[in-house]
Tab-separated table of C-alpha atoms in Angstrom:
chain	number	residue	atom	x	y	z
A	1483	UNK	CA	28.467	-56.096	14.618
A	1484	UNK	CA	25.905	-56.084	17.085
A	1485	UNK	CA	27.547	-57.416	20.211
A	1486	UNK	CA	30.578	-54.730	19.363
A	1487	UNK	CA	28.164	-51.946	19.094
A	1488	UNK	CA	26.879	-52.476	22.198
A	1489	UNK	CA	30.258	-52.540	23.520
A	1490	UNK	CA	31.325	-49.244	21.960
A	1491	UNK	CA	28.165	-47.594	23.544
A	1492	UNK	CA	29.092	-48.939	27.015
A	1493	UNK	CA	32.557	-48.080	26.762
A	1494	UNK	CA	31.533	-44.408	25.774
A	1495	UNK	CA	29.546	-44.055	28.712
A	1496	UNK	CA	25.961	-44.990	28.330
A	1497	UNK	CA	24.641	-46.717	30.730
A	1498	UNK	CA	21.908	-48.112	28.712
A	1499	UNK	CA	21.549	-49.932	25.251
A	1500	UNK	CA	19.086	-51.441	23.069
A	1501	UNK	CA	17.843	-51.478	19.205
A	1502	UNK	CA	14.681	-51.162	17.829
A	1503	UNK	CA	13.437	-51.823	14.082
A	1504	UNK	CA	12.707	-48.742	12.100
A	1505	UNK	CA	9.083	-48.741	12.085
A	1506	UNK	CA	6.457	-45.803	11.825
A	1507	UNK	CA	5.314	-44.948	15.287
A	1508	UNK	CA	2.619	-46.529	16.377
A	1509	UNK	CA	0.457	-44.397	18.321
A	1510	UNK	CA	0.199	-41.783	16.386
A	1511	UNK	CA	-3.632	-41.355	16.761
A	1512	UNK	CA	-3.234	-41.337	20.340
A	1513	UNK	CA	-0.364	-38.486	19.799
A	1514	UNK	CA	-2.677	-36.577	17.533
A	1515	UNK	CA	-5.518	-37.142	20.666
A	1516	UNK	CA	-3.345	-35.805	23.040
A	1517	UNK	CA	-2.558	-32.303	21.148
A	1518	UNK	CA	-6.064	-32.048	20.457
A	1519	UNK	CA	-7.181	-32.389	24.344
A	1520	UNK	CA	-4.701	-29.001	24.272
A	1521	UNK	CA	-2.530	-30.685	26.798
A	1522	UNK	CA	0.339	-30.056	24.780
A	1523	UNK	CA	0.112	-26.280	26.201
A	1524	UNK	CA	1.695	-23.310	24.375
A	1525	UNK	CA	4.586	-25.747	22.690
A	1526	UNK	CA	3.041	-25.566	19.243
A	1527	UNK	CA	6.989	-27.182	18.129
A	1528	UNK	CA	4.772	-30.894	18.814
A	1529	UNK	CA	1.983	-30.321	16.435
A	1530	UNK	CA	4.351	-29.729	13.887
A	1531	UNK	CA	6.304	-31.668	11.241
A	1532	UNK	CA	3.865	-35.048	12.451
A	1533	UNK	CA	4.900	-36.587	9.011
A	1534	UNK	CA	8.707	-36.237	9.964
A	1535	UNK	CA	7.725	-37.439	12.991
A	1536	UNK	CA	5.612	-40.579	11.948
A	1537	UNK	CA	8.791	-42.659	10.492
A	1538	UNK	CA	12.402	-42.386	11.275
A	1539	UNK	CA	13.173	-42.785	7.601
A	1540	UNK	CA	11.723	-39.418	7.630
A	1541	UNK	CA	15.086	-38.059	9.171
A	1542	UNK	CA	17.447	-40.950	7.961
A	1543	UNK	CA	15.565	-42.264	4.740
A	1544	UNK	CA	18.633	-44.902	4.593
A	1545	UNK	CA	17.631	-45.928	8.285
A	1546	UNK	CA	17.153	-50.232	8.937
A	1547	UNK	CA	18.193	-49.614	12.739
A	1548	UNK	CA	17.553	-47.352	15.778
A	1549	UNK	CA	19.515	-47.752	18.218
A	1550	UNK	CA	18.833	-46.479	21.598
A	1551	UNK	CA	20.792	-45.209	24.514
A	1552	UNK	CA	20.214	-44.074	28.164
A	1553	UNK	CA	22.190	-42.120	30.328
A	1554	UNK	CA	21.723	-42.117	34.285
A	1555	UNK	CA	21.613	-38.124	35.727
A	1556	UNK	CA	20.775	-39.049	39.210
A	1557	UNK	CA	22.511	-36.989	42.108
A	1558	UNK	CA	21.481	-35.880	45.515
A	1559	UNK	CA	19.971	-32.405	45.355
A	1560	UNK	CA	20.555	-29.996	47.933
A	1561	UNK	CA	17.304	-29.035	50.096
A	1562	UNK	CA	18.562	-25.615	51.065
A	1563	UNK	CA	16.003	-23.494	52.060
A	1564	UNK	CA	15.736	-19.858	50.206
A	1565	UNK	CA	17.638	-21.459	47.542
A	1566	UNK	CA	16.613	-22.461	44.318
A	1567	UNK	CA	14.818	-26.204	43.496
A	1568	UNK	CA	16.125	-27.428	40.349
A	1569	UNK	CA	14.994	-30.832	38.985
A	1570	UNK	CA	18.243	-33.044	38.982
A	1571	UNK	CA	18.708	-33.714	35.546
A	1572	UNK	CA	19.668	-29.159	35.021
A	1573	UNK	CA	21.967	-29.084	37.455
A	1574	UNK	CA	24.950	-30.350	35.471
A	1575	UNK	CA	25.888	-29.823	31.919
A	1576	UNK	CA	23.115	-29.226	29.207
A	1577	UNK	CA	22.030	-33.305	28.802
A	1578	UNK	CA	21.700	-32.150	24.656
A	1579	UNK	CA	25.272	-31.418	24.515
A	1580	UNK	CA	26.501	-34.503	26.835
A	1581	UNK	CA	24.583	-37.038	24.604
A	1582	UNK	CA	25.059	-35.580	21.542
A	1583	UNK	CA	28.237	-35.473	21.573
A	1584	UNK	CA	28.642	-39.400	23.474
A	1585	UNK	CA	26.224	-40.099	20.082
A	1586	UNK	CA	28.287	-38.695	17.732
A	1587	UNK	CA	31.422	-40.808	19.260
A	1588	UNK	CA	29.397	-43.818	18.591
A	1589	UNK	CA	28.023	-42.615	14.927
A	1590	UNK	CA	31.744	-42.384	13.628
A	1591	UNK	CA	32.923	-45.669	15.427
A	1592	UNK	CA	29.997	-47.417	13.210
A	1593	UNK	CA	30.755	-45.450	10.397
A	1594	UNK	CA	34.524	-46.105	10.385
A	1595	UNK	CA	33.716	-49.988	10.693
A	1596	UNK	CA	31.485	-50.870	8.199
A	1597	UNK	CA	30.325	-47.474	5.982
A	1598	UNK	CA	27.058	-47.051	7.383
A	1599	UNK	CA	25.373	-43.481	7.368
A	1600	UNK	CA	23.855	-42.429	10.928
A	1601	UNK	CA	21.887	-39.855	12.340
A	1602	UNK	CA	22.645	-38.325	15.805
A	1603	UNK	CA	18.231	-37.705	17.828
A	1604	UNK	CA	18.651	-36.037	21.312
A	1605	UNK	CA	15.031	-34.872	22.328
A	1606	UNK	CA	14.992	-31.319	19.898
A	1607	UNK	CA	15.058	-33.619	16.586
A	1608	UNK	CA	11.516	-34.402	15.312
A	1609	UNK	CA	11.328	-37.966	16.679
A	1610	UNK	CA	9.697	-40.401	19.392
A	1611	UNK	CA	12.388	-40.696	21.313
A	1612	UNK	CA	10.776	-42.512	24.274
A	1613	UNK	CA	9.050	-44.736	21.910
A	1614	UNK	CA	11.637	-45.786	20.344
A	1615	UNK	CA	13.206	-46.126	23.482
A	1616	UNK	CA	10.696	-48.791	24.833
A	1617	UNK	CA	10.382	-50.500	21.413
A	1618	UNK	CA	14.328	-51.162	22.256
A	1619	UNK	CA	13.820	-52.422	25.582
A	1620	UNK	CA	15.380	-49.689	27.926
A	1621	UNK	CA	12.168	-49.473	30.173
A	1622	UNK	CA	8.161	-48.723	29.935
A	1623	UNK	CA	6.190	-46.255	30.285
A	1624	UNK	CA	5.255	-45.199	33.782
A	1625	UNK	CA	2.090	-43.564	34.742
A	1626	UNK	CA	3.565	-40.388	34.573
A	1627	UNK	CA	4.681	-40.858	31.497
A	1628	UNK	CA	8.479	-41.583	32.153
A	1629	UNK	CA	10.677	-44.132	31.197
A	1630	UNK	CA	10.928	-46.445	33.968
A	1631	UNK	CA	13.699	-49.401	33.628
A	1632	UNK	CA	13.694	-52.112	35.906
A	1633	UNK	CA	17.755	-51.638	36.019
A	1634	UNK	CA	18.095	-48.611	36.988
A	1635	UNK	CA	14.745	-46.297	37.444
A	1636	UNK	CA	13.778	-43.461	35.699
A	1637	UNK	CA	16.578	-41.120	36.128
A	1638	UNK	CA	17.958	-41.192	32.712
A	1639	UNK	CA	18.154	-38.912	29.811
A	1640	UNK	CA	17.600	-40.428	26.238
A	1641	UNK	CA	19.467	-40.343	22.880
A	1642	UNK	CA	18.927	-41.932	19.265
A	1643	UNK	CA	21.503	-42.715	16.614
A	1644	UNK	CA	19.550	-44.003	13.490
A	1645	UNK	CA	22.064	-46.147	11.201
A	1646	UNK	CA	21.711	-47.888	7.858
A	1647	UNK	CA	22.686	-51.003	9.442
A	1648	UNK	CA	20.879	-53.752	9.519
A	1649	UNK	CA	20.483	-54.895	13.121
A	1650	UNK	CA	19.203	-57.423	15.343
A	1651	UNK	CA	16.214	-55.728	17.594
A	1652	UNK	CA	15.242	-56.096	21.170
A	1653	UNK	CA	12.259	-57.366	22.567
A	1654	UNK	CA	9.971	-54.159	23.435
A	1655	UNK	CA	10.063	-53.542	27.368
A	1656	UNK	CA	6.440	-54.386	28.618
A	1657	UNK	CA	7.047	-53.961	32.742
A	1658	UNK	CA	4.265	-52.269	33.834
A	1659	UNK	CA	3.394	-50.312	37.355
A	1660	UNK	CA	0.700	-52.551	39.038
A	1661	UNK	CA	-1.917	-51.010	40.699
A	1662	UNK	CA	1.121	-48.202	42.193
A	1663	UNK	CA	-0.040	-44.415	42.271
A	1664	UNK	CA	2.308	-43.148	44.071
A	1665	UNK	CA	3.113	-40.460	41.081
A	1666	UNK	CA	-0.506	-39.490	40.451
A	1667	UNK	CA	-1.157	-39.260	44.428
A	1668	UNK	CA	2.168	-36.935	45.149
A	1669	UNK	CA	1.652	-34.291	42.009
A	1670	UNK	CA	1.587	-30.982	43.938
A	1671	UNK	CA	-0.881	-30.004	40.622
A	1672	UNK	CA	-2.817	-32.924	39.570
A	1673	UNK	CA	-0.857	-32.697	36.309
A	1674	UNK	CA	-1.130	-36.864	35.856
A	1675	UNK	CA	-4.634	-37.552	34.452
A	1676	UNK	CA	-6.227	-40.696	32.599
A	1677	UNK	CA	-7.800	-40.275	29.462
A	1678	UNK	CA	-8.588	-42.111	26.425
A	1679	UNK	CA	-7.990	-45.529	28.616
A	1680	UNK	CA	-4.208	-44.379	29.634
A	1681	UNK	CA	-2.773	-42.174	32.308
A	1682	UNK	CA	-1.242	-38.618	30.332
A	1683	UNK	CA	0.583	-35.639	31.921
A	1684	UNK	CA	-1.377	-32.753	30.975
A	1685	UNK	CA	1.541	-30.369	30.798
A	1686	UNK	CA	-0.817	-27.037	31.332
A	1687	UNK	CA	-0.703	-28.160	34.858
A	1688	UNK	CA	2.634	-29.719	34.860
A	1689	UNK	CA	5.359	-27.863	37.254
A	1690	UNK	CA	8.246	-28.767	35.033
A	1691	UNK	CA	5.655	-26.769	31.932
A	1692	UNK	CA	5.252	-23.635	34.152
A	1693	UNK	CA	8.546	-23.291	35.005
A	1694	UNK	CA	10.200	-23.931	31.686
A	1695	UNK	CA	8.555	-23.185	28.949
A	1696	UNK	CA	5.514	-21.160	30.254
A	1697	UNK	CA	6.853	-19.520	33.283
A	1698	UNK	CA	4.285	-16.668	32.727
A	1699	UNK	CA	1.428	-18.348	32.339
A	1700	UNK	CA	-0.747	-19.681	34.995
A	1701	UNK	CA	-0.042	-17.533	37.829
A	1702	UNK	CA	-2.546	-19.467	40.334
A	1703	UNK	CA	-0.713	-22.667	40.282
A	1704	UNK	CA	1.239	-23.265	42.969
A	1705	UNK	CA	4.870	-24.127	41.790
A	1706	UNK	CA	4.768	-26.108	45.364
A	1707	UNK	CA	8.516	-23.860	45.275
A	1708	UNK	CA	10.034	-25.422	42.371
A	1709	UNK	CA	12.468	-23.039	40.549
A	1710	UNK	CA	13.189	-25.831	37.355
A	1711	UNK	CA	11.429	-28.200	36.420
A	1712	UNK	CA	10.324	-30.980	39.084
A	1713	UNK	CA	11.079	-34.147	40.190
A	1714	UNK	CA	8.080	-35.011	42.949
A	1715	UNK	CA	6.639	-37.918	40.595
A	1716	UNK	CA	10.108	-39.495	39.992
A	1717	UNK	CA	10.852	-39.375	43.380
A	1718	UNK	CA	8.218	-40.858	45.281
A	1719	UNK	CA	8.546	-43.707	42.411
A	1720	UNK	CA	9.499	-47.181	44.017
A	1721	UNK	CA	11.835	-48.577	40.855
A	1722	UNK	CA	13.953	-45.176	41.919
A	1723	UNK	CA	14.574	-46.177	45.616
A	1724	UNK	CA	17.995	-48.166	45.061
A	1725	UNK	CA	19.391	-45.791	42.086
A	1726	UNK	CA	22.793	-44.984	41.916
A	1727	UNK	CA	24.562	-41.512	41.591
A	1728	UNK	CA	25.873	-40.997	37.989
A	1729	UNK	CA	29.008	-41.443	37.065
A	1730	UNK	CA	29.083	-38.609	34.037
A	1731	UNK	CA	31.439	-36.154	35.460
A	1732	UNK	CA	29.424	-33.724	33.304
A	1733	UNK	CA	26.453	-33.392	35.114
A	1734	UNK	CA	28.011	-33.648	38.386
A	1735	UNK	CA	29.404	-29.852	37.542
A	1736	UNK	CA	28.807	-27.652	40.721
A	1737	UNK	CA	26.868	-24.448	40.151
A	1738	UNK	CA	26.894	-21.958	42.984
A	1739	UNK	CA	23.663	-20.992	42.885
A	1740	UNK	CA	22.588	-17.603	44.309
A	1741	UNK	CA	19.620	-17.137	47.093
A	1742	UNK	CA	16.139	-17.130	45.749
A	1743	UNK	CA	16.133	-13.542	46.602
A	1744	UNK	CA	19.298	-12.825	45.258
A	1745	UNK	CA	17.782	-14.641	41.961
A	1746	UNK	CA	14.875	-12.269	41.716
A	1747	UNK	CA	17.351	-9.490	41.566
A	1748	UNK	CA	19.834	-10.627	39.206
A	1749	UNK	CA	21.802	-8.849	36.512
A	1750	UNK	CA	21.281	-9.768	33.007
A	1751	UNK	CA	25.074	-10.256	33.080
A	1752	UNK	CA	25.237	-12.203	35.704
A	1753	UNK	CA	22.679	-14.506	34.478
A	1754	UNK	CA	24.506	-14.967	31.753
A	1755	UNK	CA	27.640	-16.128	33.211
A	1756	UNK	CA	25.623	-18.388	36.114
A	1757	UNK	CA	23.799	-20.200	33.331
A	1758	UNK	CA	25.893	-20.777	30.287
A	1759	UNK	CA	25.870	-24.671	29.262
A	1760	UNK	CA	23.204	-25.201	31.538
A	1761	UNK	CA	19.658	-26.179	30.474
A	1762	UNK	CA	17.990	-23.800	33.246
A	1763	UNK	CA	19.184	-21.228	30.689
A	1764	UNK	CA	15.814	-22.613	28.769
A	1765	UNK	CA	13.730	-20.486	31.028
A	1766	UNK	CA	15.417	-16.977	30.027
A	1767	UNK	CA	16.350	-14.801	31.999
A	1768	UNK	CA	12.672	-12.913	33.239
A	1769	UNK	CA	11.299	-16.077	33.623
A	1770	UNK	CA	14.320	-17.254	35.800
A	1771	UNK	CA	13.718	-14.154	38.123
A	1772	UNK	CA	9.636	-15.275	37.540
A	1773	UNK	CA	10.321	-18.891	39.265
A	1774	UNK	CA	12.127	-17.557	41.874
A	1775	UNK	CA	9.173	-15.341	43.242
């Protein structure tokens, strides 16, 4: 069942696949470390539900399999000046509803075949995702914290589809970055720090933090003219030098952004209609016209 799962996950469109055993996360006290340091910010969501969070079964108490997928977001961004910077992975379709529904394709294919329950994770569900992700193989952690895979980089999104069956896991991914700090050396706000014997993004300081879910906090940062999120680390990262442009027609979709200055003047209505389906739509609509000053 395996090798045909696989299969069905590839043919659906992800361009990465592994599994991982349902285990309670493992670095929990680091986790727990990291909120306490307050890097977490103003997203009080993490320090919550950390006993859903601790074990898969939590979510899925059925659970003997995780099974992880990546899909690649990477496209050319347009450097127009006076226009809006917007990390790659927002300027397509909302990555939730692409691999959520991709997921959900998969969860019924396993369920038709052999009766097993499943349960569809894409980043809002109360869950390791990247964890779980490297316990499956898909790539490491980089010292900024991404997902780097030696296939294709770090420009992929991540989904989770927990299933009763009982499957064979991959081998954990242990690449690792050297002695590389590119990423720490190129953050416009020194967001990358080491701490407790690992490098951590301390997200009071991180761009893609101020601009999406603080955009009114923190005035004296420089947003080094970043409207959404930010993509400097990934960027200057050497595994991302030879990655290819997605394929997933839904984040290719072409926005016609306005001018920054037309953005700090924008309707309500307009907003609306410019951002539905998009994740930019995260930062509201006075903290949209915020980024843009």
């Amino acid at each position: 069942m395996r090798s045909e799962l696989v299969a069905k996950a590839r043919e659906v469109g992800f361009d990465l696949v592994g599994v991982a055993p349902v285990l309670p996360f493992a670095c929990l006290d680091f986790y727990k470390g990291w909120l306490e340091r307050g890097f977490h910010g103003e997203m009080g969501y993490l320090s919550r539900q950390l006993s859903l969070r601790s074990d898969p079964r939590s979510l899925l108490p059925a659970a003997q399999s995780v099974v992880a997928v990546g899909l690649n977001y990477y496209q050319p961004r347009e450097g127009r000046e006076e226009y809006p910077r917007i990390a790659r992975y927002a300027l397509g379709r909302d990555y939730h509803k692409v691999l959520r529904s991709k997921l959900h394709t998969l969860g019924r294919w396993v369920s038709a075949c052999s009766g097993a329950e499943y349960r569809v994770c894409v980043d809002s569900a109360p869950i390791f995702d990247r964890y779980y992700a490297q316990q499956a193989g898909l790539g490491w952690f980089g010292k900024n914290t991404c997902l780097i895979s030696g296939e294709v980089g770090s420009w992929f999104v991540i989904g989770l589809l927990l299933t009763s069956l009982d499957l064979t896991p991959d081998e954990p991914n242990v690449g690792h970055c050297g002695t590389c700090r590119k990423c720490i050396d190129a953050c416009p706000t020194g967001a990358i720090v080491f701490e407790d014997g690992r490098w951590q993004v301390d997200s009071r300081r991180c761009i893609s933090y101020l601009t999406i879910e603080a955009p009114f906090s923190s005035p004296e940062i420089d947003r080094a003219g970043w409207t959404f999120g930010c993509d400097v680390c990934q960027e200057v990262c050497p595994f991302n030098r030879f990655q290819k442009v997605t394929t997933e027609k839904d984040f290719l979709v072409h926005r016609d952004w306005p001018s920054l200055t037309q953005l700090r003047k924008i309707k309500y209505e307009e907003w609306d209609s410019l951002t539905q389906g998009s994740p930019v739509r995260r930062a509201g609509f006075e903290g949209l016209k915020t980024n843009a000053s």
